[in-house]
XYZ file of N, CA and C in Angstrom:
654
model
N 87.518 84.243 89.907
C 88.255 84.274 89.059
C 87.965 82.954 88.199
N 87.593 82.808 87.173
C 87.182 81.744 86.645
C 88.310 81.070 85.828
N 88.839 80.320 85.911
C 90.052 79.599 85.190
C 90.272 79.731 83.836
N 91.577 79.482 83.215
C 91.394 79.972 81.722
C 91.451 78.628 81.126
N 90.368 78.248 79.555
C 90.383 76.918 79.210
C 91.996 76.929 78.301
N 92.454 75.553 78.619
C 93.335 75.312 77.838
C 92.733 74.508 76.416
N 93.038 74.951 75.296
C 92.359 74.687 73.883
C 93.683 74.256 73.190
N 93.437 73.793 71.827
C 94.452 73.072 71.012
C 94.229 74.241 69.769
N 94.600 74.137 68.784
C 94.681 74.983 67.457
C 94.287 74.308 66.177
N 94.091 72.772 66.837
C 93.753 71.844 65.521
C 92.576 72.070 65.876
N 91.626 72.154 65.620
C 89.925 72.243 65.562
C 89.063 73.117 64.781
N 88.036 72.731 64.544
C 87.218 72.961 64.005
C 85.912 73.537 64.784
N 85.048 74.352 65.138
C 83.912 74.707 65.755
C 82.896 74.656 65.002
N 82.147 73.469 65.009
C 80.831 73.308 64.290
C 79.643 73.682 65.566
N 79.565 74.221 66.322
C 78.706 74.733 67.140
C 77.128 75.639 66.396
N 76.323 75.374 67.237
C 75.312 76.430 66.501
C 74.336 76.417 67.649
N 72.947 77.011 67.475
C 72.382 77.353 68.961
C 71.892 75.754 69.268
N 71.974 74.770 68.498
C 71.422 73.872 69.002
C 71.845 72.866 69.697
N 73.198 73.292 69.497
C 73.921 72.143 70.584
C 75.863 72.642 70.173
N 76.350 71.679 70.734
C 78.254 72.216 70.536
C 78.771 70.872 70.018
N 79.587 70.950 68.866
C 80.456 70.048 68.281
C 81.449 70.651 67.868
N 83.079 69.881 67.789
C 84.271 70.421 67.426
C 84.330 68.825 66.950
N 85.574 69.596 66.009
C 86.243 68.487 65.165
C 87.951 68.976 65.094
N 88.621 67.563 65.636
C 89.734 67.979 65.764
C 90.373 67.253 64.906
N 91.682 67.484 64.133
C 92.419 66.915 63.228
C 93.857 66.954 63.660
N 94.637 66.116 62.818
C 96.176 65.755 62.989
C 96.592 66.696 61.934
N 97.818 67.721 62.478
C 98.314 68.811 62.181
C 98.915 68.043 60.913
N 99.456 66.751 60.694
C 100.018 66.642 59.624
C 99.576 66.051 58.221
N 98.533 65.076 58.415
C 97.891 64.026 57.735
C 96.547 64.723 57.558
N 95.913 65.640 58.544
C 94.829 66.050 58.895
C 93.641 65.448 58.732
N 93.619 64.413 58.997
C 92.783 63.391 59.244
C 92.585 63.497 60.666
N 91.273 63.164 61.466
C 90.797 63.262 62.703
C 89.567 62.895 63.189
N 88.836 63.275 64.505
C 87.631 62.992 65.255
C 87.040 64.261 65.365
N 85.259 63.707 65.303
C 84.907 64.281 65.562
C 83.989 64.700 67.589
N 83.645 65.051 68.037
C 83.584 65.037 69.341
C 81.790 64.805 69.249
N 81.206 63.989 70.586
C 80.047 63.818 70.261
C 79.266 65.045 70.516
N 78.450 65.255 69.679
C 76.894 66.431 70.072
C 76.232 66.386 71.143
N 76.466 67.547 71.521
C 76.518 68.223 73.054
C 74.785 68.684 72.684
N 73.716 68.528 72.925
C 72.706 69.616 72.708
C 72.543 70.908 73.902
N 72.259 71.923 73.631
C 72.170 73.165 74.159
C 70.652 73.264 74.503
N 70.338 72.839 75.710
C 69.059 73.130 76.200
C 68.365 74.352 76.134
N 69.299 75.483 76.696
C 68.377 76.809 76.307
C 68.015 77.286 74.632
N 69.248 76.523 74.370
C 68.393 76.813 72.471
C 67.438 76.282 72.281
N 67.661 75.025 72.469
C 66.132 74.250 72.158
C 64.827 74.885 72.536
N 65.286 75.124 73.963
C 63.802 75.623 74.497
C 63.487 77.097 73.729
N 64.239 77.737 73.861
C 63.894 79.154 72.640
C 63.507 78.668 71.556
N 64.237 77.853 71.013
C 63.790 77.533 69.254
C 62.016 77.409 69.175
N 62.082 76.602 70.534
C 60.368 76.354 70.558
C 59.457 77.148 70.833
N 60.260 78.229 71.738
C 59.162 79.039 72.143
C 59.084 79.961 71.139
N 60.162 80.404 70.371
C 59.879 80.953 69.210
C 58.977 80.851 67.902
N 58.922 79.281 67.941
C 58.183 78.936 66.971
C 56.313 78.845 67.501
N 56.491 78.365 68.792
C 55.102 78.731 69.648
C 54.644 80.035 69.434
N 55.565 81.089 69.289
C 55.123 82.097 69.668
C 54.407 83.003 68.012
N 55.421 82.583 66.716
C 54.943 82.613 65.825
C 53.900 82.350 65.014
N 53.060 81.174 65.991
C 51.942 80.492 65.673
C 50.820 80.796 66.013
N 51.207 81.497 67.785
C 49.900 81.909 68.608
C 50.217 83.190 68.498
N 51.538 84.045 68.394
C 51.838 85.194 68.862
C 51.337 85.736 70.273
N 51.270 86.934 70.846
C 51.402 87.393 72.063
C 52.468 86.850 72.788
N 52.038 86.290 74.084
C 52.675 85.764 75.065
C 53.792 84.900 74.656
N 53.337 83.953 73.901
C 54.520 83.170 73.575
C 55.198 83.603 72.679
N 55.064 84.378 72.057
C 56.133 85.171 70.984
C 57.248 86.126 71.944
N 56.633 86.521 73.033
C 57.223 87.266 73.972
C 58.085 86.227 75.129
N 57.643 85.371 75.213
C 58.378 84.344 75.729
C 59.508 84.034 74.951
N 59.449 83.940 73.640
C 60.048 83.047 72.982
C 61.721 84.107 72.447
N 61.176 84.870 72.444
C 62.255 85.973 72.307
C 63.292 86.417 73.538
N 62.135 86.028 74.821
C 63.203 86.630 76.034
C 64.246 85.400 75.911
N 63.625 84.363 75.939
C 64.564 83.008 76.039
C 65.748 83.071 75.105
N 65.488 83.548 73.810
C 66.126 83.657 73.388
C 67.480 84.451 73.018
N 66.869 85.650 73.989
C 68.275 86.537 74.651
C 69.093 85.777 75.788
N 68.297 85.146 76.582
C 68.848 84.408 77.416
C 69.737 83.445 77.331
N 69.366 83.018 75.992
C 70.434 81.689 75.424
C 71.374 82.113 75.171
N 71.439 83.441 74.311
C 72.588 84.643 74.403
C 73.687 84.933 75.085
N 72.813 85.257 75.919
C 73.537 85.777 77.475
C 74.358 84.828 78.066
N 73.820 83.868 78.422
C 75.010 82.176 78.777
C 75.144 81.297 78.121
N 74.882 81.678 76.615
C 75.345 80.724 75.795
C 76.931 80.639 76.270
N 77.675 81.529 76.269
C 79.116 81.647 76.204
C 79.425 80.683 77.227
N 78.955 80.629 78.484
C 79.362 79.814 79.559
C 78.852 78.094 78.960
N 78.223 78.080 78.214
C 77.958 76.671 78.114
C 78.951 76.450 76.957
N 78.844 77.344 75.978
C 80.145 77.006 75.033
C 81.417 76.727 75.544
N 81.746 77.437 76.594
C 83.006 77.233 77.047
C 83.114 76.312 77.898
N 82.009 75.324 78.422
C 82.080 74.156 79.132
C 82.143 72.920 78.381
N 81.162 73.291 76.905
C 81.701 72.077 76.433
C 82.857 72.129 75.457
N 83.395 72.987 74.989
C 84.825 73.214 74.115
C 85.516 72.468 75.288
N 85.449 72.617 76.538
C 86.829 72.148 77.411
C 86.725 70.649 77.632
N 85.361 70.334 77.680
C 85.226 68.830 77.829
C 85.244 68.477 76.391
N 85.315 69.517 75.435
C 85.866 68.512 73.996
C 87.439 68.612 73.565
N 88.052 69.551 74.278
C 89.464 69.497 74.037
C 90.084 68.244 74.987
N 89.730 67.880 75.903
C 90.052 67.073 77.013
C 89.487 65.591 76.163
N 88.742 65.565 75.393
C 88.446 64.314 74.870
C 89.434 64.174 73.538
N 89.227 65.237 72.897
C 89.908 65.060 71.511
C 91.530 64.594 71.887
N 92.110 65.193 73.482
C 93.535 64.791 73.442
C 93.962 63.542 73.544
N 92.704 62.808 73.541
C 93.280 61.206 74.073
C 93.091 60.467 72.432
N 93.011 61.646 71.589
C 93.261 60.815 70.084
C 94.548 61.297 69.675
N 95.016 62.121 70.018
C 96.221 62.829 68.871
C 97.604 62.913 70.406
N 98.729 62.761 69.987
C 100.106 62.918 70.508
C 100.410 64.284 70.068
N 101.080 65.162 71.317
C 101.541 66.292 71.192
C 103.129 66.165 70.705
N 103.945 67.054 69.658
C 105.192 66.630 69.669
C 105.839 67.980 70.134
N 106.817 67.560 71.263
C 107.611 68.264 72.105
C 108.239 69.131 71.315
N 109.004 68.609 70.045
C 109.876 69.852 69.370
C 109.438 70.932 68.344
N 108.237 70.563 68.055
C 107.657 71.282 67.225
C 105.863 71.795 67.699
N 105.275 71.015 68.923
C 104.058 71.744 69.181
C 103.025 70.773 68.660
N 102.839 70.343 67.612
C 101.803 70.055 66.688
C 101.164 68.478 67.234
N 99.865 68.796 66.855
C 99.159 67.329 67.384
C 98.972 66.617 66.061
N 99.658 65.237 66.590
C 99.348 64.429 65.400
C 98.812 63.314 65.801
N 98.523 62.384 64.417
C 97.642 60.892 65.255
C 98.829 59.611 65.112
N 98.682 59.156 66.447
C 99.534 58.114 66.526
C 99.869 56.691 65.744
N 98.464 56.504 64.986
C 98.760 55.558 63.981
C 99.681 55.968 63.064
N 99.802 56.798 62.574
C 100.205 57.351 61.422
C 101.227 58.030 61.175
N 100.979 59.402 62.007
C 102.166 60.522 61.979
C 103.220 60.685 63.204
N 102.923 59.561 63.901
C 103.982 59.765 65.170
C 104.937 58.362 65.103
N 106.364 59.181 65.372
C 107.384 57.966 65.379
C 107.317 57.878 67.120
N 106.955 56.295 67.123
C 106.833 55.774 68.859
C 108.470 56.029 69.051
N 109.256 55.310 68.324
C 110.948 55.165 68.745
C 111.304 56.221 69.646
N 111.187 57.297 68.622
C 111.875 58.932 68.910
C 111.110 59.451 69.672
N 109.781 59.222 69.961
C 108.949 60.016 70.671
C 108.461 61.372 70.062
N 108.737 61.591 68.704
C 108.175 62.805 68.302
C 107.431 62.363 67.201
N 106.953 63.564 66.252
C 106.295 63.235 65.252
C 107.196 62.876 63.721
N 106.286 62.604 63.217
C 107.283 61.691 61.876
C 108.049 63.129 61.417
N 106.952 64.642 61.229
C 108.114 65.479 60.650
C 109.280 66.027 61.044
N 109.421 65.947 62.649
C 110.845 65.930 63.343
C 111.303 64.724 63.317
N 110.954 63.746 63.146
C 111.672 62.306 62.944
C 110.804 61.438 62.498
N 111.665 61.619 61.058
C 110.582 60.602 60.026
C 111.119 59.232 60.251
N 110.385 58.296 59.706
C 110.665 56.433 60.241
C 111.613 56.665 59.654
N 112.571 55.508 59.591
C 114.227 55.292 59.221
C 113.367 54.162 58.013
N 112.265 53.505 57.888
C 112.242 52.500 56.530
C 111.419 53.428 55.767
N 110.424 54.027 56.060
C 109.722 54.797 55.231
C 110.327 55.818 54.589
N 111.237 56.679 55.345
C 112.167 57.975 54.495
C 113.282 57.194 53.361
N 113.675 55.808 53.582
C 114.407 54.866 52.805
C 113.797 54.826 51.290
N 112.531 54.097 51.838
C 111.537 53.927 50.582
C 111.130 54.872 49.991
N 110.864 56.201 50.550
C 110.750 57.317 49.787
C 111.631 58.068 49.056
N 112.814 57.988 49.481
C 114.062 58.295 49.074
C 114.400 57.289 47.634
N 114.543 56.004 47.763
C 114.914 55.428 46.589
C 114.152 55.824 45.472
N 112.602 55.430 45.933
C 111.812 56.054 44.761
C 111.623 57.418 44.492
N 112.440 58.201 45.186
C 112.725 59.634 44.490
C 113.866 59.687 43.536
N 114.878 59.122 44.086
C 116.131 58.713 42.978
C 115.824 58.330 42.088
N 115.001 57.295 41.942
C 114.715 56.312 40.801
C 113.634 57.111 39.414
N 112.749 58.154 40.487
C 112.235 58.926 39.317
C 113.255 59.795 38.838
N 114.528 60.482 39.894
C 115.845 61.141 38.841
C 115.936 61.026 37.910
N 116.577 59.419 37.868
C 117.496 58.742 36.721
C 116.402 58.479 35.674
N 115.493 57.876 36.223
C 114.585 57.885 34.746
C 114.656 59.520 34.137
N 114.467 60.252 34.404
C 114.436 61.574 34.169
C 115.587 62.221 33.181
N 116.612 61.739 33.842
C 117.779 62.288 33.737
C 118.133 60.898 31.899
N 118.104 59.821 32.340
C 118.422 58.891 31.252
C 117.376 58.888 30.115
N 115.782 59.331 30.598
C 114.632 59.633 29.127
C 115.614 60.981 28.765
N 116.097 61.850 29.057
C 116.294 62.943 28.509
C 117.637 62.711 27.734
N 118.624 61.753 28.177
C 119.953 61.217 27.136
C 119.500 60.807 26.137
N 117.992 60.000 25.811
C 118.015 59.412 24.652
C 116.961 60.068 23.396
N 117.481 59.912 22.207
C 117.236 61.240 21.150
C 115.490 60.421 20.544
N 114.797 60.942 20.785
C 113.729 60.685 20.177
C 113.355 61.449 18.982
N 113.601 62.225 18.771
C 113.660 62.672 17.321
C 114.519 62.663 15.935
N 114.871 61.239 16.115
C 115.873 61.081 15.065
C 115.372 60.809 13.825
N 113.774 60.318 13.876
C 113.436 59.536 12.595
C 112.278 60.999 12.110
N 112.628 62.342 12.808
C 111.590 63.348 12.681
C 112.218 63.893 11.304
N 111.022 64.580 10.330
C 111.770 65.035 9.130
C 111.705 66.806 9.615
N 112.255 67.318 10.186
C 112.366 68.610 10.718
C 111.981 69.731 9.777
N 112.864 69.275 8.684
C 112.548 70.144 7.255
C 111.317 70.049 6.421
N 110.466 69.189 6.649
C 109.485 69.109 5.798
C 108.459 69.818 6.637
N 107.071 70.248 6.492
C 105.770 70.606 6.548
C 104.805 69.374 7.903
N 105.294 69.774 9.004
C 104.316 68.894 9.698
C 102.827 68.960 9.728
N 102.343 67.789 9.366
C 100.821 68.363 9.460
C 100.175 66.836 9.524
N 98.651 66.675 10.207
C 98.255 65.712 10.690
C 97.348 65.583 9.446
N 97.195 64.193 8.897
C 96.149 64.197 7.908
C 94.983 63.258 8.356
N 93.904 63.429 7.819
C 92.292 63.250 8.195
C 91.924 62.403 7.146
N 91.101 61.737 7.528
C 90.175 60.843 5.882
C 89.275 61.831 5.471
N 88.930 62.216 4.036
C 88.348 63.397 3.896
C 86.900 62.942 4.096
N 86.451 61.591 4.372
C 85.277 60.979 4.630
C 84.589 60.737 5.837
N 85.654 60.199 6.422
C 85.028 59.752 7.933
C 85.702 60.609 9.219
N 86.972 61.273 8.861
C 87.860 62.240 9.427
C 88.727 61.277 10.637
N 88.734 60.081 10.348
C 89.750 59.208 11.078
C 91.060 59.749 10.877
N 91.873 59.396 11.975
C 93.432 59.922 11.653
C 94.210 58.896 11.044
N 95.039 59.704 9.690
C 95.808 58.830 8.838
C 97.069 58.868 9.040
N 97.637 57.933 9.443
C 99.160 57.718 9.701
C 99.933 58.210 8.054
N 101.280 58.331 8.719
C 101.770 59.193 6.683
C 102.100 57.706 6.214
N 102.048 58.288 4.639
C 102.064 57.462 3.965
C 100.917 56.169 3.535
N 99.916 56.339 4.546
C 98.686 55.613 4.056
C 98.107 56.537 3.242
N 97.913 55.821 2.105
C 96.804 55.770 0.872
C 95.648 55.817 1.046
N 94.888 55.182 1.738
C 93.304 54.427 1.884
C 93.467 54.694 3.422
N 91.947 55.122 4.083
C 91.597 55.104 5.113
C 91.478 53.948 5.717
N 92.134 53.366 6.859
C 91.817 51.863 7.441
C 90.208 51.667 8.493
N 89.802 52.707 7.938
C 87.876 52.586 8.547
C 87.641 52.479 7.838
N 87.214 53.249 6.490
C 86.490 53.159 5.424
C 86.659 52.794 4.151
N 88.155 52.982 3.958
C 88.345 52.895 2.680
C 88.759 53.846 1.523
N 88.550 55.201 1.999
C 88.422 56.071 1.285
C 89.845 56.773 1.005
N 90.087 57.020 -0.382
C 91.381 57.406 -0.813
C 91.854 58.680 -0.030
N 92.934 58.755 0.284
C 93.405 60.393 1.541
C 93.515 60.824 0.482
N 93.801 62.358 0.985
C 93.749 63.169 -0.182
C 94.839 63.663 -0.757
N 95.851 63.079 0.114
C 97.369 63.232 -0.950
C 97.280 61.946 -2.048
N 96.540 60.519 -1.608
C 96.290 59.816 -3.097
C 95.412 60.380 -3.717
N 94.634 61.551 -3.646
C 94.031 61.521 -4.726
C 94.240 62.426 -5.517
N 94.969 63.416 -4.966
C 95.837 64.690 -5.614
C 96.589 63.842 -6.598
N 97.300 62.750 -6.123
C 98.517 62.357 -7.077
C 97.829 61.551 -8.309
N 99.011 62.314 -9.344
C 98.484 61.617 -10.865
C 98.351 59.986 -10.849
N 96.870 59.568 -11.587
C 96.822 58.299 -11.585
C 97.844 57.730 -12.943
N 98.550 56.519 -12.506
C 99.626 55.870 -13.166
C 98.720 54.978 -14.293
N 99.009 55.335 -15.687
C 98.462 54.667 -16.691
C 99.012 53.362 -17.372
N 98.643 52.428 -18.129
C 98.823 51.100 -18.327
C 98.486 51.329 -19.688
N 99.394 50.761 -21.126
C 98.838 50.197 -22.300
C 98.191 48.897 -22.174
N 96.797 49.122 -22.915
C 95.512 48.501 -23.313
C 95.858 47.303 -23.709
N 97.284 47.333 -24.561
C 97.583 46.054 -25.614
C 98.632 45.531 -24.780
N 99.749 45.977 -24.108
C 100.389 44.923 -23.344
C 100.860 45.030 -22.123
N 100.157 45.986 -21.485
C 99.888 46.345 -20.214
C 100.979 46.909 -19.207
N 101.892 47.511 -20.432
C 103.474 48.211 -20.201
C 102.513 49.433 -19.333
N 103.525 50.102 -18.471
C 103.658 51.536 -17.622
C 103.656 52.473 -18.951
N 102.471 53.771 -18.915
C 102.818 54.372 -19.929
C 102.674 55.842 -18.983
N 103.437 56.593 -19.432
C 103.897 57.791 -18.443
C 102.839 59.013 -18.508
N 102.524 60.036 -17.925
C 101.722 61.156 -18.622
C 102.120 61.660 -19.741
N 101.495 61.940 -20.857
C 101.492 62.747 -22.293
C 102.502 61.614 -23.198
N 102.644 60.638 -23.021
C 103.215 59.403 -23.607
C 102.129 59.166 -24.632
N 102.589 59.078 -26.182
C 101.816 59.008 -26.882
C 101.433 57.615 -27.677
N 102.403 57.246 -27.307
C 102.844 55.629 -28.054
C 103.578 54.737 -26.581
N 102.748 53.577 -26.441
C 103.464 52.518 -25.792
C 104.943 52.094 -26.075
N 105.752 52.281 -25.269
C 106.858 52.045 -25.263
C 107.710 50.698 -25.354
N 106.522 49.732 -24.956
C 106.691 48.226 -25.132
C 106.163 47.204 -26.552
N 105.028 48.093 -26.790
C 104.572 47.617 -28.321
C 104.277 48.966 -29.007
N 104.135 49.863 -28.767
C 104.303 50.855 -30.035
C 102.775 51.009 -30.367
N 101.827 50.535 -29.338
C 100.570 51.130 -29.459
C 100.357 52.306 -29.102
N 99.087 52.889 -29.911
C 99.009 54.844 -29.938
C 98.138 54.605 -28.685
N 98.033 55.389 -27.718
C 97.591 55.803 -26.465
C 96.423 56.618 -26.412
């Protein structure tokens, strides 16, 4: 009776009829390694015979078809051997945590002092730095919410964003002319024009018939 193959869960099977290849990755950071490609001689031979059969027909085609079925019949054994070899090779690049069973990369996700993965035994210095940043983030959030950023807003007025009627540039509240093209804003254009006396230059209100400064008729 053939022995059972010891395999790991953290792998993807990339094998095709051309050959066998497997990708192993860290259960924590998902980085990993790919096994060397191992050609499948039966699969390659069958592909060549099928190609010859499609060109010449007859016995070549029959031979290619037969080789294809042979490859399917014994491909399982070749695949098992390749998987077993790849698993043994892949184990050398990872460490298995005896607490959670995960396979992790030794350079980033393994706590060498504790002999466990960093999910089960985080590095003290890394954890302290992470918690400090988390606490700072929470304090910034709290202090930011304590400050009143709306004290200068007019909640009773109508909120609107004014644009230049000519170039559509955004205008700040109170701007009478566009800073981009100099066109008067819609608010300024709609405002009544201020008049002045032609004799003395005094301001004249709308509807005023005589100047209050010099008496000249307006």
